[in-house]
CSV table of C-alpha atoms in Angstrom, one decimal:
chain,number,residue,atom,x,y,z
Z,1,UNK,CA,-11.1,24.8,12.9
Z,2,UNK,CA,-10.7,28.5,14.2
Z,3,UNK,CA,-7.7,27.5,16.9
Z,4,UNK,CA,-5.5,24.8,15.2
Z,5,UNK,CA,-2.4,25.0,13.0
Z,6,UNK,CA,-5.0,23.6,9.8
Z,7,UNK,CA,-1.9,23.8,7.3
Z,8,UNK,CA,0.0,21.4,9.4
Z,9,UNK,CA,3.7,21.9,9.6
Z,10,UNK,CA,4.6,19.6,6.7
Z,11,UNK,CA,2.3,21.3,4.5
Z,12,UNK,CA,4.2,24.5,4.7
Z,13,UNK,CA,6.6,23.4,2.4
Z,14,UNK,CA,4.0,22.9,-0.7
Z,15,UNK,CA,1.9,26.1,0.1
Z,16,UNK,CA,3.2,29.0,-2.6
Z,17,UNK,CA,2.6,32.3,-0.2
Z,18,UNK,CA,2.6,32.1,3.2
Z,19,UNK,CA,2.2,35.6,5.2
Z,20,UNK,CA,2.5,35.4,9.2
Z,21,UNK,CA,0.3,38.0,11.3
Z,22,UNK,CA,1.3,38.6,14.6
Z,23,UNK,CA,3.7,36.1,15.2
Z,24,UNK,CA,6.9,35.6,15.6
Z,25,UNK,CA,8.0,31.9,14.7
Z,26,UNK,CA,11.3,32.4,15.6
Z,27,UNK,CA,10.7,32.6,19.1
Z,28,UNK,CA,6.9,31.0,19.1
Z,29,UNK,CA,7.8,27.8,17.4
Z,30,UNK,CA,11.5,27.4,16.3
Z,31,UNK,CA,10.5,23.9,14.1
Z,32,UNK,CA,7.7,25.6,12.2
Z,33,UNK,CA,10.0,28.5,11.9
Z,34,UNK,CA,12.8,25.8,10.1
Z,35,UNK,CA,9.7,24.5,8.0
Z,36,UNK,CA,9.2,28.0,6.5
Z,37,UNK,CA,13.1,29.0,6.1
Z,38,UNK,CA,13.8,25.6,4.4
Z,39,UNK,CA,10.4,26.4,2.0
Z,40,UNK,CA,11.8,30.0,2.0
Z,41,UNK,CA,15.1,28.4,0.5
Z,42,UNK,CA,13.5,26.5,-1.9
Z,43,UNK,CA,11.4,29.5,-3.3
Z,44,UNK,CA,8.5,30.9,-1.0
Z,45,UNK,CA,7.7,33.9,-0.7
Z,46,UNK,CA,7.2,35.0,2.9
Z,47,UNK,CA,5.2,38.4,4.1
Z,48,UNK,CA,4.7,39.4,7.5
Z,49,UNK,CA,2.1,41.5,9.1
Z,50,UNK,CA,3.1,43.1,12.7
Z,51,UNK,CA,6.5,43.8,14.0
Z,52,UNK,CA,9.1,43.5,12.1
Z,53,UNK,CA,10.9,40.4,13.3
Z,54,UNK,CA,14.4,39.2,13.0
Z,55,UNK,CA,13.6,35.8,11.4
Z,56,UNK,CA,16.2,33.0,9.8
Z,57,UNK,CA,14.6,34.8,6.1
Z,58,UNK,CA,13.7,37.0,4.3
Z,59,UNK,CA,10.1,38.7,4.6
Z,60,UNK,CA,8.4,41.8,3.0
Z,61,UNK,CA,6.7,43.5,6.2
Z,62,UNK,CA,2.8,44.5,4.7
Z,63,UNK,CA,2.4,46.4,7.6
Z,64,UNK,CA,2.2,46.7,11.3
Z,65,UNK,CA,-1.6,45.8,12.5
Z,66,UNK,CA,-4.8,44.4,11.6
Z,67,UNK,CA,-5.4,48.0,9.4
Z,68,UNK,CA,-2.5,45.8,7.0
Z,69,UNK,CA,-5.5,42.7,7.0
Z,70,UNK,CA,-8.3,44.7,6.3
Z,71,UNK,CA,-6.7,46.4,3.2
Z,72,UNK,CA,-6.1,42.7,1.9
Z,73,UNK,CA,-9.8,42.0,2.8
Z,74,UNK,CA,-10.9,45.4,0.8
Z,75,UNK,CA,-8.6,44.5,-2.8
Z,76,UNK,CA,-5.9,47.7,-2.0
Z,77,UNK,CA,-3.0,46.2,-0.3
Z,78,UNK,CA,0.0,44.6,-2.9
Z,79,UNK,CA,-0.5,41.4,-1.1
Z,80,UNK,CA,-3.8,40.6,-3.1
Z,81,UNK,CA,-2.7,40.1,-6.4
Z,82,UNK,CA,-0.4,37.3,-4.7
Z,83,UNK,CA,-3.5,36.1,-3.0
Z,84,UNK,CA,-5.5,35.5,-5.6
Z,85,UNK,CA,-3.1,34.0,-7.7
Z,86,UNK,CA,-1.8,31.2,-5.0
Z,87,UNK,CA,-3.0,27.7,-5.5
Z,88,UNK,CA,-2.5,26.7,-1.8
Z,89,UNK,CA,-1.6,30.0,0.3
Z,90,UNK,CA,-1.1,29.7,3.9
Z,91,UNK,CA,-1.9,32.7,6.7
Z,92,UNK,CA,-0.2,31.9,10.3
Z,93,UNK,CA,-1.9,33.9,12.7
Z,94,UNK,CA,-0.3,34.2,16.4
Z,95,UNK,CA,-1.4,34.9,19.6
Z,96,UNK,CA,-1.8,38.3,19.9
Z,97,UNK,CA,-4.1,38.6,17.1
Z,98,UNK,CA,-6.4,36.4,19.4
Z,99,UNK,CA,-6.6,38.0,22.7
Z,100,UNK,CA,-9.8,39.8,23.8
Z,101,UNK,CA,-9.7,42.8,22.3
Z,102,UNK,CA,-8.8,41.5,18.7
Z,103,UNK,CA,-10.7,38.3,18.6
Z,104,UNK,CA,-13.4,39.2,16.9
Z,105,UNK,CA,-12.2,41.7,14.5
Z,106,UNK,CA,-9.6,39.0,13.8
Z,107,UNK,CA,-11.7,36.2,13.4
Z,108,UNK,CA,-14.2,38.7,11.2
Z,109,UNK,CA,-11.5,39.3,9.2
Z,110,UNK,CA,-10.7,35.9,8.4
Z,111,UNK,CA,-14.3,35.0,7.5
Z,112,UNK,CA,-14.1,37.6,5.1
Z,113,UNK,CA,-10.8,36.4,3.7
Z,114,UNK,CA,-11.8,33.0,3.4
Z,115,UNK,CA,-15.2,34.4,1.1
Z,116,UNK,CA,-12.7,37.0,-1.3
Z,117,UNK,CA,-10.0,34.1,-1.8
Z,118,UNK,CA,-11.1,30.7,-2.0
Z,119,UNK,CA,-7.8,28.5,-2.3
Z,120,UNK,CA,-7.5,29.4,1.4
Z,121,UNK,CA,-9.9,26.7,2.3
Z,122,UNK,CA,-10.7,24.1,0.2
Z,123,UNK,CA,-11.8,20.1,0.2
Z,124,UNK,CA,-8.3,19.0,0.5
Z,125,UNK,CA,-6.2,22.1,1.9
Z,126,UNK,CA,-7.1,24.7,4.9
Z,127,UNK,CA,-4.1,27.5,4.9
Z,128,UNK,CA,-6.0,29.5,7.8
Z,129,UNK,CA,-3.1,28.4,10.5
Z,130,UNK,CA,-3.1,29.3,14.0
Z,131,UNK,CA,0.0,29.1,15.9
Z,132,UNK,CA,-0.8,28.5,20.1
Z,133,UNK,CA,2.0,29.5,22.4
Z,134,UNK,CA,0.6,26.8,24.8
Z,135,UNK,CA,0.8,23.3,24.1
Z,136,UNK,CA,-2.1,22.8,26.9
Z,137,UNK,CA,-4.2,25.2,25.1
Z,138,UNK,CA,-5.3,22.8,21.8
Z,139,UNK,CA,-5.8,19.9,24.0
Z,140,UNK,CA,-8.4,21.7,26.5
Z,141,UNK,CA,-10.5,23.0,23.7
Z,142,UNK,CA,-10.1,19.7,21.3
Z,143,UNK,CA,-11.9,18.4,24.7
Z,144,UNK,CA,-14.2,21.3,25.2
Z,145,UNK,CA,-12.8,23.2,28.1
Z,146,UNK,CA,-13.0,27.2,27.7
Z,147,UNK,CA,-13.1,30.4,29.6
Z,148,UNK,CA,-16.1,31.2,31.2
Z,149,UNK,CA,-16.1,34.5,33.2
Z,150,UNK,CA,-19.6,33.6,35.0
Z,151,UNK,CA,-18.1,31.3,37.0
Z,152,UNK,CA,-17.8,32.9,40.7
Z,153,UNK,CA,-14.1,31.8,41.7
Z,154,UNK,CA,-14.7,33.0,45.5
Z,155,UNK,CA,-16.4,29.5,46.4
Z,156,UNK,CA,-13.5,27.4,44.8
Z,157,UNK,CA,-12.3,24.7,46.8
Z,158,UNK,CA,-10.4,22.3,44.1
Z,159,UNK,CA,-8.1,23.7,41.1
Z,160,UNK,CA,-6.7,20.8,38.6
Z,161,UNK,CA,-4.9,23.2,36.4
Z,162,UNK,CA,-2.9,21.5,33.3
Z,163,UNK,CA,-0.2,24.1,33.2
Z,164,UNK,CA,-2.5,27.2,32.5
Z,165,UNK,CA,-0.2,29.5,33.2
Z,166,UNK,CA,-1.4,32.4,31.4
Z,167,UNK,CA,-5.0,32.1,32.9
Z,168,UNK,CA,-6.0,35.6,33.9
Z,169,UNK,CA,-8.2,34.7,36.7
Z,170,UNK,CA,-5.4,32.9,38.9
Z,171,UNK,CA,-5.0,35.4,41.7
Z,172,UNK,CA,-8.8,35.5,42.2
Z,173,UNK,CA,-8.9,31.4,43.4
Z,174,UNK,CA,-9.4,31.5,47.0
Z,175,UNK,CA,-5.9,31.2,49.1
Z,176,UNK,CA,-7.6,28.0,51.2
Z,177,UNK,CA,-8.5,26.0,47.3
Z,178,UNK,CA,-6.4,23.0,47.0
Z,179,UNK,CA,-4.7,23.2,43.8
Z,180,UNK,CA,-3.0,20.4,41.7
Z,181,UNK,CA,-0.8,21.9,38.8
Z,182,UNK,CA,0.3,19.4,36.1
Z,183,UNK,CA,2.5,20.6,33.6
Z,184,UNK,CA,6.4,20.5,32.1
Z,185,UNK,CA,6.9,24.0,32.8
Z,186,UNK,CA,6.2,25.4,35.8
Z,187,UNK,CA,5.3,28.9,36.1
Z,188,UNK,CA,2.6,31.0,37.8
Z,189,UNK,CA,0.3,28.0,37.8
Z,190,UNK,CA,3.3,25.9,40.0
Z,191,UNK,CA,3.6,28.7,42.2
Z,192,UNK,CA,0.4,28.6,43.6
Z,193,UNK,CA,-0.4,25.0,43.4
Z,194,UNK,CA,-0.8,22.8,46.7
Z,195,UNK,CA,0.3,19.6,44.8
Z,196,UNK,CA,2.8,20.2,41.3
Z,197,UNK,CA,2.8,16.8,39.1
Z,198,UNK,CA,5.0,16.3,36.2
């Protein structure tokens, strides 16, 4: 699937190369972030493509942006003879590699990934990983819910909102909507609900 974490979190510690791409598990997801530490103790190799991060292990840095992914794609980068050696590698991309204006040269890339180095996906292991920041955010799309910007907010008159915070569209829901917010962490979403549930 192109939004969950396919390698699972137990699965991290039998993969052989894992690189992270604009993520920070440290901060994202501390217990995925133990998974790879106690895997890096026990002998994998860890890269890292975006900033370089002050993790809990050690990480070779392959480079700072996508330009890092596409030299993997095209054979030049040092991170392909790894690659194509691996017997189950795992990528973990993050968040930011998935916002609107990388989405679909991420997801491209991945394609093309998946074609050049087939242990990535196979019948019985799927090491393309995505790590959501939102816990809220697997269980609306497992059940179908996404963004759609056609929608004309100005005639809203009832928001159930299950702690989207991040939504980009909140201030444009008319001031006299009735909104319930559900969530464990309220944020921008609480603030403007009419009715906040647990």
């Amino acid at each position: 699937s192109n939004y969950l974490f396919n390698a699972s979190i137990p699965a991290i510690e039998y993969a052989d190369t894992l690189l992270l791409v604009g993520t920070n598990p440290r901060m994202e997801a501390p217990l995925i972030n133990t998974r790879i530490r106690k895997a890096f103790l026990n002998g994998l190799d860890v890269f890292l493509i975006g900033h370089d991060a002050k993790l809990n292990y050690d990480k070779e840095v392959l480079g700072e942006d996508l330009t890092a992914l596409q030299e993997i794609v095209a054979g030049t980068s040092e991170y392909c003879a790894i690659l194509e050696s691996a017997q189950q590698p795992v990528i973990i991309f993050g968040m930011s590699c998935l916002f609107a204006s990388k989405y679909e040269a991420t997801m491209s890339l991945i394609q093309q990934l998946v074609r050049k180095y087939p242990a990535l996906v196979q019948d019985d292991w799927n090491g393309i990983s995505f790590l959501q920041t939102r816990a809220g955010r697997n269980g609306a799309l497992d059940i179908g819910f996404v963004s759609n910007d056609e929608v004309a907010l100005d005639q809203v008159r009832f928001v159930y909102n299950f702690g989207a915070d991040e939504y980009y569209r909140l201030k444009q829901i008319p001031e006299d909507a009735f909104v319930v917010y559900q969530g464990s962490h309220g944020d921008r979403g609480a603030r403007r609900a009419s009715v906040v549930l647990p």
